[in-house]
Coordinates of C-alpha atoms and ligand atoms in Angstrom, one line a residue:
X1 CA -48.3 -39.1 -112.0
X2 CA -49.6 -41.0 -114.9
X3 CA -47.0 -43.4 -116.3
X4 CA -47.0 -44.9 -119.7
X5 CA -45.0 -47.6 -121.3
X6 CA -41.6 -46.7 -123.0
X7 CA -43.2 -47.8 -126.2
X8 CA -45.8 -45.1 -126.0
X9 CA -43.2 -42.6 -125.0
X10 CA -41.2 -43.3 -128.1
X11 CA -43.9 -44.1 -130.6
X12 CA -46.3 -41.2 -130.0
X13 CA -43.7 -38.3 -130.2
X14 CA -42.3 -40.0 -133.2
X15 CA -45.7 -40.2 -134.9
X16 CA -46.5 -36.5 -134.0
X17 CA -43.1 -35.3 -135.4
X18 CA -43.6 -37.4 -138.5
X19 CA -47.2 -36.3 -139.2
X20 CA -46.3 -32.7 -138.5
X21 CA -43.4 -33.0 -140.9
X22 CA -45.5 -34.7 -143.5
X23 CA -48.3 -32.1 -143.2
X24 CA -45.8 -29.1 -143.3
X25 CA -44.0 -30.7 -146.3
X26 CA -47.3 -31.5 -148.1
X27 CA -48.7 -28.0 -147.5
X28 CA -45.5 -26.4 -148.5
X29 CA -45.3 -28.4 -151.7
X30 CA -49.0 -27.9 -152.5
X31 CA -48.7 -24.3 -151.9
X32 CA -45.6 -24.1 -154.1
X33 CA -47.5 -26.0 -156.9
X34 CA -50.5 -23.6 -156.7
X35 CA -48.2 -20.6 -156.8
X36 CA -46.4 -22.0 -159.7
X37 CA -49.6 -22.5 -161.7
X38 CA -50.8 -19.0 -160.8
X39 CA -47.6 -17.4 -161.7
X40 CA -47.5 -19.1 -165.0
X41 CA -51.1 -18.1 -165.7
X42 CA -50.3 -14.5 -164.8
X43 CA -47.3 -14.5 -167.1
X44 CA -49.3 -15.9 -169.9
X45 CA -52.2 -13.5 -169.3
X46 CA -49.8 -10.6 -169.3
X47 CA -48.2 -11.8 -172.5
X48 CA -51.6 -12.1 -174.3
X49 CA -52.8 -8.7 -172.9
X50 CA -49.5 -7.2 -174.3
X51 CA -50.1 -8.8 -177.6
X52 CA -53.6 -7.3 -177.7
X53 CA -52.3 -3.8 -176.8
X54 CA -49.8 -4.2 -179.6
X55 CA -52.6 -5.1 -182.0
X56 CA -54.5 -2.1 -180.8
X57 CA -51.5 0.1 -181.2
X58 CA -51.4 -0.9 -184.9
X59 CA -55.0 0.2 -185.4
X60 CA -55.0 3.8 -187.0
X61 CA -57.9 5.0 -184.9
X62 CA -59.2 2.4 -182.7
X63 CA -61.9 4.6 -181.0
X64 CA -63.4 5.5 -184.2
X65 CA -65.5 2.4 -184.3
X66 CA -66.2 0.9 -181.0
X67 CA -67.4 -2.3 -182.7
X68 CA -64.0 -2.9 -184.1
X69 CA -62.5 -3.2 -180.6
X70 CA -65.2 -5.3 -179.4
X71 CA -65.0 -7.6 -182.4
X72 CA -61.2 -7.8 -181.9
X73 CA -61.7 -8.7 -178.3
X74 CA -64.2 -11.4 -179.3
X75 CA -62.0 -12.8 -182.0
X76 CA -59.0 -13.0 -179.7
X77 CA -61.1 -14.5 -176.9
X78 CA -62.3 -17.2 -179.2
X79 CA -58.8 -17.9 -180.4
X80 CA -57.2 -18.2 -176.9
X81 CA -60.1 -19.1 -174.7
X82 CA -59.2 -16.1 -172.4
X83 CA -61.5 -13.1 -171.7
X84 CA -60.3 -9.8 -173.0
X85 CA -61.7 -6.5 -172.0
X86 CA -60.6 -3.1 -173.3
X87 CA -61.4 -0.3 -170.8
X88 CA -60.8 3.3 -171.5
X89 CA -59.1 5.7 -168.9
X90 CA -62.6 6.8 -167.9
X91 CA -63.5 3.3 -166.9
X92 CA -65.9 2.7 -169.8
X93 CA -65.7 -0.7 -171.3
X94 CA -65.4 -0.5 -175.1
X95 CA -64.7 -4.1 -175.9
X96 CA -65.2 -7.4 -174.2
X97 CA -64.7 -10.9 -175.6
X98 CA -67.5 -12.4 -173.6
X99 CA -70.0 -9.6 -172.9
X100 CA -71.7 -6.8 -174.7
X101 CA -69.6 -3.6 -173.6
X102 CA -72.7 -1.4 -173.7
X103 CA -74.2 -3.4 -170.8
X104 CA -71.0 -3.4 -168.7
X105 CA -70.5 -0.9 -165.8
X106 CA -67.6 1.3 -165.1
X107 CA -64.5 -0.8 -164.7
X108 CA -62.2 2.0 -163.3
X109 CA -62.8 0.6 -159.8
X110 CA -61.5 -3.0 -160.6
X111 CA -58.5 -3.7 -158.5
X112 CA -56.3 -4.7 -161.4
X113 CA -57.1 -1.5 -163.2
X114 CA -56.8 0.7 -160.1
X115 CA -53.4 -0.7 -159.6
X116 CA -52.3 0.8 -162.9
X117 CA -53.5 4.3 -162.5
X118 CA -50.5 6.7 -162.3
X119 CA -48.1 3.8 -163.0
X120 CA -45.6 3.6 -165.8
X121 CA -46.3 2.0 -169.2
X122 CA -44.7 -1.3 -168.3
X123 CA -46.6 -1.8 -165.1
X124 CA -48.9 -4.8 -164.6
X125 CA -51.9 -4.9 -162.5
X126 CA -53.4 -8.2 -161.4
X127 CA -56.1 -9.6 -159.2
X128 CA -57.7 -12.9 -158.3
X129 CA -61.4 -13.0 -157.4
X130 CA -64.6 -14.7 -158.0
X131 CA -66.5 -13.6 -160.9
X132 CA -70.2 -13.3 -160.4
X133 CA -70.6 -13.3 -164.2
X134 CA -69.0 -16.8 -164.7
X135 CA -69.4 -17.9 -161.1
X136 CA -65.8 -19.3 -160.6
X137 CA -62.4 -18.0 -159.5
X138 CA -60.9 -15.7 -162.0
X139 CA -57.5 -14.3 -162.5
X140 CA -57.3 -10.7 -164.1
X141 CA -54.2 -9.3 -165.5
X142 CA -54.3 -5.7 -166.8
X143 CA -51.7 -3.7 -168.8
X144 CA -51.8 0.0 -169.8
X145 CA -52.9 0.6 -173.5
X146 CA -50.5 3.3 -174.7
X147 CA -51.6 5.5 -177.7
X148 CA -49.0 7.4 -179.7
X149 CA -49.0 10.4 -177.4
X150 CA -51.0 9.3 -174.4
X151 CA -52.5 6.4 -172.4
X152 CA -55.6 5.4 -174.1
X153 CA -56.9 3.0 -171.4
X154 CA -56.3 -0.5 -170.3
X155 CA -56.4 -4.0 -171.8
X156 CA -57.3 -6.7 -169.4
X157 CA -56.9 -10.4 -170.0
X158 CA -58.6 -12.8 -167.7
X159 CA -58.9 -16.5 -167.2
X160 CA -61.2 -18.8 -165.2
X161 CA -59.0 -20.7 -162.6
X162 CA -61.3 -23.6 -162.3
X163 CA -58.9 -26.0 -164.2
X164 CA -55.9 -24.7 -162.4
X165 CA -57.7 -25.2 -159.0
X166 CA -58.6 -28.7 -160.2
X167 CA -55.0 -29.5 -161.1
X168 CA -54.0 -28.2 -157.7
X169 CA -56.6 -30.3 -156.1
X170 CA -55.4 -33.4 -157.9
X171 CA -51.9 -32.6 -156.8
X172 CA -53.2 -32.3 -153.3
X173 CA -54.8 -35.8 -153.5
X174 CA -51.5 -37.2 -154.8
X175 CA -49.5 -35.5 -152.0
X176 CA -51.9 -36.7 -149.3
X177 CA -51.8 -40.2 -150.8
X178 CA -48.0 -40.2 -150.7
X179 CA -48.1 -38.6 -147.3
X180 CA -50.4 -41.4 -146.0
X181 CA -48.0 -44.0 -147.5
X182 CA -45.1 -42.2 -145.8
X183 CA -47.1 -41.9 -142.5
X184 CA -47.9 -45.6 -142.6
X185 CA -44.2 -46.5 -143.4
X186 CA -43.1 -44.1 -140.6
X187 CA -45.6 -45.7 -138.1
X188 CA -44.2 -49.1 -138.9
X189 CA -40.6 -48.0 -138.6
X190 CA -41.4 -46.1 -135.4
X191 CA -43.2 -49.1 -133.9
X192 CA -40.2 -51.2 -134.9
X193 CA -37.7 -48.8 -133.2
X194 CA -39.9 -48.3 -130.2
X195 CA -40.4 -52.0 -129.9
X196 CA -36.6 -52.7 -130.3
X197 CA -35.9 -50.3 -127.5
X198 CA -38.7 -51.2 -125.1
X199 CA -38.7 -54.9 -125.6
X200 CA -35.3 -55.6 -124.0
X201 CA -36.3 -53.2 -121.1
X202 CA -39.5 -55.0 -120.6
X203 CA -37.8 -58.4 -120.7
X204 CA -35.3 -57.0 -118.2
X205 CA -38.2 -55.6 -116.0
X206 CA -39.8 -59.1 -115.9
X207 CA -36.5 -60.9 -115.0
X208 CA -35.7 -58.2 -112.3
X209 CA -39.2 -58.6 -110.8
X210 CA -38.9 -62.4 -110.8
X211 CA -35.4 -62.0 -109.1
X212 CA -36.8 -59.5 -106.6
X213 CA -39.4 -62.0 -105.3
X214 CA -36.7 -64.7 -105.3
X215 CA -38.2 -66.8 -108.1
X216 CA -35.1 -67.0 -110.1
X217 CA -31.5 -65.8 -110.4
X218 CA -30.6 -62.8 -112.6
X219 CA -28.9 -63.4 -116.0
X220 CA -29.9 -60.6 -118.4
X221 CA -29.1 -61.5 -121.9
X222 CA -26.7 -59.1 -123.9
X223 CA -28.2 -56.4 -126.2
X224 CA -26.8 -55.0 -129.4
X225 CA -27.8 -51.5 -128.0
X226 CA -24.7 -50.2 -126.2
X227 CA -26.6 -48.4 -123.4
X228 CA -28.9 -51.4 -122.7
X229 CA -25.9 -53.8 -122.9
X230 CA -24.0 -51.6 -120.4
X231 CA -27.1 -51.6 -118.1
X232 CA -27.6 -55.4 -118.3
X233 CA -23.8 -55.9 -117.6
X234 CA -24.1 -53.6 -114.6
X235 CA -27.3 -55.3 -113.3
X236 CA -25.8 -58.8 -113.8
X237 CA -22.8 -57.8 -111.9
X238 CA -24.9 -56.1 -109.2
X239 CA -27.0 -59.3 -108.9
X240 CA -23.9 -61.3 -108.6
X241 CA -22.7 -59.2 -105.7
X242 CA -26.1 -59.2 -104.2
X243 CA -26.2 -63.0 -104.4
X244 CA -22.9 -63.2 -102.6
X245 CA -24.0 -61.0 -99.9
X246 CA -27.3 -62.7 -99.5
X247 CA -25.6 -66.1 -99.3
X248 CA -23.2 -64.7 -96.6
X249 CA -26.2 -63.2 -94.7
X250 CA -28.2 -66.5 -95.1
X251 CA -25.1 -68.5 -93.9
X252 CA -24.6 -66.1 -90.9
X253 CA -28.3 -66.3 -90.2
X254 CA -28.4 -70.1 -90.2
X255 CA -25.2 -70.2 -88.1
X256 CA -26.8 -67.8 -85.6
X257 CA -30.1 -69.7 -85.6
X258 CA -28.2 -73.0 -85.0
X259 CA -26.4 -71.4 -82.1
X260 CA -29.5 -69.7 -80.9
X261 CA -31.5 -72.9 -81.0
X262 CA -29.0 -75.2 -79.4
X263 CA -28.2 -72.8 -76.5
X264 CA -29.3 -74.1 -73.2
X265 CA -29.8 -70.5 -72.0
X266 CA -33.2 -68.9 -72.7
X267 CA -32.6 -65.9 -75.0
X268 CA -35.1 -63.3 -75.8
X269 CA -34.4 -60.3 -78.1
X270 CA -36.8 -57.4 -77.5
X271 CA -37.0 -54.1 -79.4
X272 CA -37.1 -50.7 -77.7
X273 CA -41.0 -50.7 -77.9
X274 CA -41.2 -54.0 -76.0
X275 CA -41.9 -56.1 -79.1
X276 CA -40.3 -59.5 -79.3
X277 CA -37.8 -59.8 -82.1
X278 CA -37.0 -63.5 -81.5
X279 CA -37.0 -66.2 -78.8
X280 CA -35.0 -69.4 -78.8
X281 CA -36.4 -72.8 -78.1
X282 CA -35.0 -72.8 -74.6
X283 CA -36.9 -69.6 -73.8
X284 CA -40.1 -71.0 -75.4
X285 CA -39.7 -74.0 -73.2
X286 CA -39.1 -71.9 -70.1
X287 CA -41.9 -69.5 -70.5
X288 CA -44.3 -71.6 -72.6
X289 CA -46.1 -68.9 -74.5
X290 CA -49.6 -69.6 -75.7
X291 CA -48.6 -69.3 -79.4
X292 CA -45.4 -70.5 -81.3
X293 CA -45.4 -67.3 -83.3
X294 CA -44.1 -64.8 -80.8
X295 CA -42.1 -62.4 -83.2
X296 CA -43.7 -58.9 -83.2
X297 CA -45.8 -59.6 -80.1
X298 CA -45.5 -57.6 -76.9
X299 CA -43.1 -59.0 -74.3
X300 CA -45.6 -58.6 -71.4
X301 CA -48.2 -60.6 -73.4
X302 CA -45.9 -63.5 -74.2
X303 CA -43.8 -63.6 -71.1
X304 CA -46.1 -63.0 -68.2
X305 CA -43.3 -62.2 -65.7
X306 CA -42.8 -58.8 -64.2
X307 CA -39.1 -59.5 -63.5
X308 CA -38.4 -60.2 -67.1
X309 CA -40.0 -56.9 -68.1
X310 CA -38.1 -55.0 -65.4
X311 CA -34.9 -56.5 -66.7
X312 CA -35.7 -55.4 -70.2
X313 CA -36.5 -51.8 -69.1
X314 CA -33.4 -51.7 -66.9
X315 CA -31.2 -53.0 -69.8
X316 CA -32.5 -50.2 -72.0
X317 CA -31.9 -47.5 -69.3
X318 CA -28.6 -48.8 -68.1
X319 CA -25.3 -47.9 -69.8
X320 CA -23.8 -51.2 -68.9
X321 CA -25.0 -54.9 -69.2
X322 CA -27.3 -55.7 -66.2
X323 CA -27.5 -58.9 -64.2
X324 CA -30.2 -60.1 -61.9
X325 CA -31.4 -63.3 -60.2
X326 CA -35.2 -64.0 -60.0
X327 CA -37.7 -66.9 -59.6
X328 CA -40.5 -68.0 -61.9
X329 CA -43.2 -68.4 -59.3
X330 CA -45.3 -70.9 -61.2
X331 CA -42.6 -73.4 -61.7
X332 CA -40.2 -72.5 -58.8
X333 CA -37.4 -72.2 -61.1
X334 CA -34.4 -69.9 -60.3
X335 CA -33.1 -67.8 -63.2
X336 CA -29.9 -66.0 -63.5
X337 CA -30.5 -63.3 -66.1
X338 CA -28.2 -61.0 -68.1
X339 CA -29.5 -58.1 -70.1
X340 CA -27.3 -56.5 -72.8
X341 CA -28.5 -53.5 -75.0
X342 CA -28.9 -54.0 -78.8
X343 CA -27.5 -51.3 -80.8
X344 CA -27.8 -50.2 -84.4
X345 CA -24.9 -49.3 -86.7
X346 CA -24.9 -45.8 -85.3
X347 CA -24.7 -47.0 -81.7
X348 CA -28.3 -46.1 -80.9
X349 CA -30.1 -48.5 -78.6
X350 CA -32.8 -50.4 -80.5
X351 CA -33.6 -53.1 -77.9
X352 CA -32.2 -55.6 -75.5
X353 CA -31.1 -59.2 -75.5
X354 CA -32.1 -61.0 -72.4
X355 CA -30.1 -64.2 -71.6
X356 CA -31.6 -66.3 -68.8
X357 CA -29.9 -69.3 -67.3
X358 CA -31.9 -71.8 -65.4
X359 CA -29.8 -72.4 -62.2
X360 CA -32.6 -74.3 -60.3
X361 CA -30.5 -77.5 -60.3
X362 CA -27.4 -75.6 -59.1
X363 CA -29.4 -73.8 -56.4
X364 CA -30.9 -77.1 -55.3
X365 CA -27.5 -78.7 -55.3
X366 CA -26.2 -75.8 -53.3
X367 CA -29.1 -76.0 -50.9
X368 CA -28.5 -79.8 -50.6
X369 CA -24.8 -79.3 -50.0
X370 CA -25.5 -76.7 -47.3
X371 CA -28.1 -78.9 -45.7
X372 CA -25.7 -81.8 -45.9
X373 CA -22.9 -80.0 -44.2
X374 CA -25.3 -78.7 -41.6
X375 CA -26.7 -82.2 -41.1
X376 CA -23.2 -83.8 -40.9
X377 CA -22.1 -81.1 -38.4
X378 CA -25.2 -81.7 -36.4
X379 CA -24.9 -85.5 -36.5
X380 CA -21.2 -85.3 -35.4
X381 CA -21.8 -82.6 -32.8
X382 CA -23.9 -84.8 -30.5
X383 CA -21.5 -87.7 -30.1
X384 CA -18.4 -85.3 -30.0
X385 CA -20.1 -83.1 -27.3
X386 CA -21.1 -86.2 -25.3
X387 CA -17.5 -87.6 -25.6
X388 CA -16.1 -84.3 -24.6
X389 CA -18.4 -83.8 -21.7
X390 CA -17.8 -87.2 -20.2
X391 CA -14.1 -87.1 -20.8
X392 CA -14.0 -83.7 -18.9
X393 CA -16.2 -85.1 -16.1
X394 CA -13.7 -88.0 -15.8
X395 CA -10.8 -85.6 -15.7
X396 CA -12.5 -83.5 -13.1
X397 CA -12.4 -86.4 -10.7
X398 CA -15.1 -88.9 -11.7
X399 CA -12.3 -91.1 -12.8
X400 CA -11.5 -91.6 -9.1
X401 CA -14.9 -93.4 -8.6
X402 CA -14.6 -96.8 -10.2
X403 CA -18.4 -97.1 -10.8
X404 CA -18.9 -93.8 -12.5
X405 CA -15.6 -94.2 -14.4
X406 CA -16.9 -97.4 -15.9
X407 CA -20.3 -96.0 -16.8
X408 CA -18.8 -92.9 -18.3
X409 CA -16.2 -94.8 -20.3
X410 CA -19.0 -97.1 -21.6
X411 CA -20.8 -94.0 -22.8
X412 CA -17.8 -92.5 -24.3
X413 CA -17.2 -95.9 -26.1
X414 CA -20.8 -95.9 -27.4
X415 CA -20.6 -92.4 -28.6
X416 CA -17.3 -93.2 -30.3
X417 CA -18.9 -96.1 -32.0
X418 CA -21.7 -93.8 -33.2
X419 CA -19.1 -91.5 -34.5
X420 CA -17.3 -94.3 -36.3
X421 CA -20.6 -95.6 -37.7
X422 CA -21.5 -92.2 -39.1
X423 CA -18.0 -91.6 -40.6
X424 CA -18.0 -95.2 -42.1
X425 CA -21.3 -94.6 -43.7
X426 CA -20.3 -91.2 -45.0
X427 CA -17.0 -92.7 -46.4
X428 CA -19.0 -95.5 -47.9
X429 CA -21.4 -93.1 -49.5
X430 CA -18.7 -90.9 -50.8
X431 CA -16.5 -93.6 -52.2
X432 CA -19.6 -95.2 -53.7
X433 CA -20.5 -92.0 -55.5
X434 CA -16.9 -91.4 -56.6
X435 CA -16.5 -95.0 -58.0
X436 CA -19.9 -94.9 -59.7
X437 CA -19.1 -91.6 -61.4
X438 CA -15.7 -92.9 -62.5
X439 CA -17.2 -96.1 -63.7
X440 CA -14.5 -97.9 -61.7
X441 CA -16.9 -100.2 -59.8
X442 CA -16.3 -103.9 -60.7
X443 CA -19.4 -105.9 -61.7
X444 CA -19.5 -109.7 -61.9
X445 CA -22.1 -112.3 -62.7
X446 CA -23.0 -113.5 -59.2
X447 CA -25.3 -116.1 -57.8
X448 CA -27.7 -114.2 -55.5
X449 CA -28.8 -117.1 -53.2
X450 CA -25.4 -117.3 -51.5
X451 CA -25.3 -113.5 -51.4
X452 CA -28.6 -113.3 -49.5
X453 CA -27.5 -116.1 -47.3
X454 CA -24.5 -114.1 -46.4
X455 CA -26.8 -111.2 -45.5
X456 CA -29.0 -113.3 -43.4
X457 CA -25.9 -114.6 -41.5
X458 CA -24.7 -111.1 -40.9
X459 CA -28.1 -110.0 -39.4
X460 CA -28.8 -113.3 -37.6
X461 CA -27.6 -112.1 -34.3
X462 CA -29.4 -108.9 -34.2
X463 CA -32.6 -110.7 -35.4
X464 CA -32.2 -113.3 -32.7
X465 CA -32.1 -110.6 -30.1
X466 CA -35.6 -109.5 -31.2
X467 CA -36.6 -113.1 -31.6
X468 CA -37.2 -112.4 -35.3
X469 CA -36.7 -114.9 -38.2
X470 CA -35.3 -114.1 -41.6
X471 CA -37.0 -116.1 -44.4
X472 CA -35.0 -116.3 -47.7
X473 CA -36.6 -117.0 -51.0
X474 CA -34.3 -117.2 -54.0
X475 CA -33.9 -119.7 -56.8
X476 CA -30.5 -121.4 -56.3
X477 CA -29.5 -120.7 -59.9
X478 CA -30.6 -117.1 -60.0
X479 CA -27.7 -115.0 -61.3
X480 CA -27.2 -111.3 -61.9
X481 CA -24.4 -109.0 -62.9
X482 CA -23.7 -107.1 -59.7
X483 CA -21.1 -105.7 -57.4
X484 CA -21.5 -108.2 -54.7
X485 CA -20.0 -106.3 -51.7
X486 CA -22.1 -103.3 -52.4
X487 CA -25.4 -105.1 -53.1
X488 CA -24.8 -107.2 -49.8
X489 CA -24.2 -104.0 -48.0
X490 CA -27.4 -102.6 -49.3
X491 CA -29.5 -105.6 -48.4
X492 CA -27.9 -105.7 -44.9
X493 CA -29.0 -102.1 -44.5
X494 CA -32.6 -103.0 -45.4
X495 CA -32.6 -106.2 -43.3
X496 CA -31.0 -104.2 -40.5
X497 CA -33.7 -101.6 -40.7
X498 CA -36.4 -104.3 -40.7
X499 CA -34.9 -105.7 -37.5
X500 CA -34.4 -102.3 -35.9
X501 CA -37.9 -101.0 -36.7
X502 CA -39.7 -104.4 -36.8
X503 CA -41.7 -105.9 -34.2
X504 CA -40.3 -108.7 -32.0
X505 CA -41.2 -112.2 -32.9
X506 CA -42.0 -111.3 -36.5
X507 CA -40.6 -112.6 -39.7
X508 CA -38.6 -110.7 -42.2
X509 CA -38.8 -112.0 -45.7
X510 CA -35.9 -111.5 -48.2
X511 CA -36.6 -112.7 -51.7
X512 CA -34.9 -112.4 -55.1
X513 CA -36.5 -113.0 -58.5
X514 CA -36.3 -112.2 -62.3
X515 CA -38.9 -110.2 -63.7
X516 CA -38.9 -108.8 -67.4
X517 CA -35.3 -107.8 -68.0
X518 CA -34.7 -107.0 -64.4
X519 CA -33.6 -108.6 -61.0
X520 CA -35.7 -107.6 -58.0
X521 CA -34.6 -108.1 -54.4
X522 CA -37.4 -107.5 -52.0
X523 CA -37.1 -107.1 -48.2
X524 CA -40.5 -107.1 -46.3
X525 CA -41.1 -106.7 -42.5
X526 CA -44.0 -106.7 -40.2
X527 CA -42.9 -103.6 -38.5
X528 CA -44.8 -100.4 -37.8
X529 CA -44.8 -99.1 -41.3
X530 CA -44.0 -95.7 -42.5
X531 CA -46.5 -92.8 -42.8
X532 CA -47.2 -91.7 -46.5
X533 CA -45.7 -88.2 -46.0
X534 CA -42.2 -89.7 -45.1
X535 CA -42.1 -92.1 -48.1
X536 CA -40.7 -89.8 -50.6
X537 CA -37.9 -88.5 -48.2
X538 CA -36.6 -91.6 -46.3
X539 CA -33.9 -92.1 -49.0
X540 CA -32.5 -88.7 -48.3
X541 CA -29.3 -88.5 -46.2
X542 CA -29.9 -88.1 -42.5
X543 CA -33.7 -88.2 -42.9
X544 CA -35.4 -90.1 -40.1
X545 CA -39.0 -90.6 -39.4
X546 CA -38.4 -90.6 -35.7
X547 CA -35.1 -89.1 -34.8
X548 CA -34.9 -90.2 -31.2
X549 CA -35.8 -93.8 -32.0
X550 CA -33.4 -94.0 -34.8
X551 CA -30.5 -92.6 -32.7
X552 CA -31.3 -94.8 -29.8
X553 CA -31.1 -97.8 -32.1
X554 CA -27.7 -96.6 -33.4
X555 CA -29.0 -95.5 -36.8
X556 CA -27.0 -93.0 -38.7
X557 CA -29.7 -91.8 -41.0
X558 CA -27.6 -92.9 -44.0
X559 CA -28.6 -96.5 -44.4
X560 CA -31.3 -96.0 -47.0
X561 CA -29.2 -93.3 -48.8
X562 CA -26.5 -95.9 -49.3
X563 CA -29.1 -98.4 -50.5
X564 CA -30.3 -95.8 -53.0
X565 CA -26.7 -95.0 -54.3
X566 CA -26.1 -98.8 -54.6
X567 CA -29.2 -99.3 -56.7
X568 CA -28.3 -96.3 -58.9
X569 CA -24.8 -97.7 -59.3
X570 CA -26.4 -100.9 -60.7
X571 CA -28.5 -98.7 -63.1
X572 CA -31.6 -99.5 -61.1
X573 CA -33.8 -97.9 -58.3
X574 CA -35.0 -98.6 -54.8
X575 CA -38.8 -98.3 -53.9
X576 CA -40.7 -98.7 -50.8
X577 CA -44.4 -99.6 -50.2
X578 CA -45.6 -99.1 -46.7
X579 CA -48.6 -98.3 -44.6
X580 CA -48.6 -97.5 -40.9
X581 CA -49.1 -100.6 -38.9
X582 CA -48.9 -102.8 -42.1
X583 CA -45.2 -103.3 -42.3
X584 CA -42.9 -102.1 -45.2
X585 CA -41.6 -103.6 -48.4
X586 CA -38.4 -102.3 -49.8
X587 CA -37.5 -103.3 -53.4
X588 CA -34.3 -103.0 -55.3
X589 CA -34.8 -103.4 -59.0
X590 CA -31.8 -103.7 -61.2
X591 CA -32.0 -104.0 -65.0
X592 CA -30.0 -106.7 -66.8
X593 CA -26.5 -105.7 -67.7
X594 CA -23.8 -107.4 -69.7
X595 CA -21.1 -109.0 -67.6
Ligands
LIG601 P1 -31.5 -95.0 -39.9 O1 -30.0 -95.1 -39.7 O2 -32.1 -93.9 -39.1 O3 -32.2 -96.2 -39.9 P2 -32.1 -95.1 -42.6 O4 -31.6 -94.2 -43.7 O5 -31.6 -96.5 -42.7 O6 -31.6 -94.4 -41.4 O7 -33.6 -95.0 -42.5 C1 -34.2 -93.7 -42.5 C2 -35.4 -93.7 -41.8 O8 -36.4 -94.5 -42.4 C3 -35.3 -94.4 -40.4 O9 -35.0 -93.4 -39.5 C4 -36.7 -94.9 -40.1 O10 -37.5 -93.9 -39.5 C5 -37.3 -95.2 -41.4 N1 -37.2 -96.6 -41.8 C6 -36.3 -97.2 -42.5 N2 -36.6 -98.6 -42.6 C7 -37.8 -98.7 -41.9 C8 -38.5 -99.9 -41.7 N3 -38.2 -101.1 -42.2 N4 -39.6 -99.8 -41.0 C9 -40.0 -98.6 -40.5 N5 -39.3 -97.4 -40.7 C10 -38.1 -97.6 -41.4

């Protein structure tokens, strides 16, 4: 449909009506004026024709001398400027003001004459036509010529209408002129009216368009035209409501986005066609899509995981929320996923929201806890079984044999020591973790040289048994903010291991020094070293490189785990450098901390 501006819609019909009106009024006026002129002329011709019939009636015998009639016509014609013709009943012309009647043909057929035949004496016959004789429009008016007893013939008066037509033409020019002025005035007024109506609407349109694309607010100015004023009021109020709603929606959206963004759970909203509606930062981090712009892209393209796609499909098909656990193969991450259907206002399913919780840490902790319990049970089982076995043997009669009794009791004592050592280490670990978590461990600025000397003293006996020497290297003034008993315990563990696993007659070096913003304690031995594959695990609880050897040496498998916890409690870390056959170097690094 072709659309035009309101201006055109108002202006064109206005102009059509105006021009038609002007044309109709002009034509009607012109026609009236012409008719008026012609009627007057007809009356005037009839009057003069009657005057001539009266003159003829006064003639005693008008037909006696045809020249008399002709001369009368000519005299009358000269006096009035009209043409007079006297026609007998037979149609023969006997007098004419402008022609010689003898040369004139039968006039009984002329329309104005024919109209009178059989008509009463006061009848008038008239006709307008073009005269070939004078070559212009003529008006003929004929009246009966009554003799004393009978009708003698007809008197006809005629007049050339050229001047009347000219007057009418002049009138037409004047009317057309006035009409054109009126049309111009009408065009101007129409344009003003159309402009006055369309201009506020046009302005309104511009403002509404600007509002629609969010370029500005909507404050339409008031209009003196009631309808437009009502419309602007309604639109201003509608824009006000709309603004409020938009603000509410924007606020809700921002809140949702903030919520969505700060959630640690990965959230993906997918429509029923499998196209992603949105994905929060946690989900982006988890699935690492190749593009940041994921909205509108297929789920299977963005999240290349069959489990996620199955969850989406299942959520759409299931009447209830669904829950599943799965693993992301590439990254070995465990996910606990919930799928809830998205519905529209009519309760139709339009997609699904998938919420995935990364439970890898929880799973690992669970596994660690399980392993730990299994390890503790296993570690405790051996000495307990041994104690139980030897105690039963003693009860069964071995107690009666003094040698056996002593041997068994020694074994029971050794196993009980082992149990005690394990339990002490476990308790130490547990209270260490507990205190570190609570922040209840006391720290004090301590000189490290005496602390290391204390360690050397504690380990001296064991070292001496293997003919090993402990070399200390620490500046006498070196101080650090530490928990002295714990740190001493950690270094004792390290030196104890160096003695346990080191070679006889070798030296163990224990040193402490300050490096950039940290204090480092190093324990180096010349023992067998540790193979590379074990290095990352020896700080785990109950991890041993050589189980039999460790046990035979009274190791609990918890010594290095305690060292690690102590280092962590000091905000630091423990490291090991070792190669098989090259000895090992354990390092506790503790960053400086306020006293
Ligand atoms: P354990 O009670 O068995 O000594 P640790 O936790 O102290 O337990 O040590 C774990 C394991 O690390 C030990 O079983 C041992 O195999 C290895 N290890 C520790 N220190 C040394 C060392 N200085 N030289 C060689 N191996 C060591």
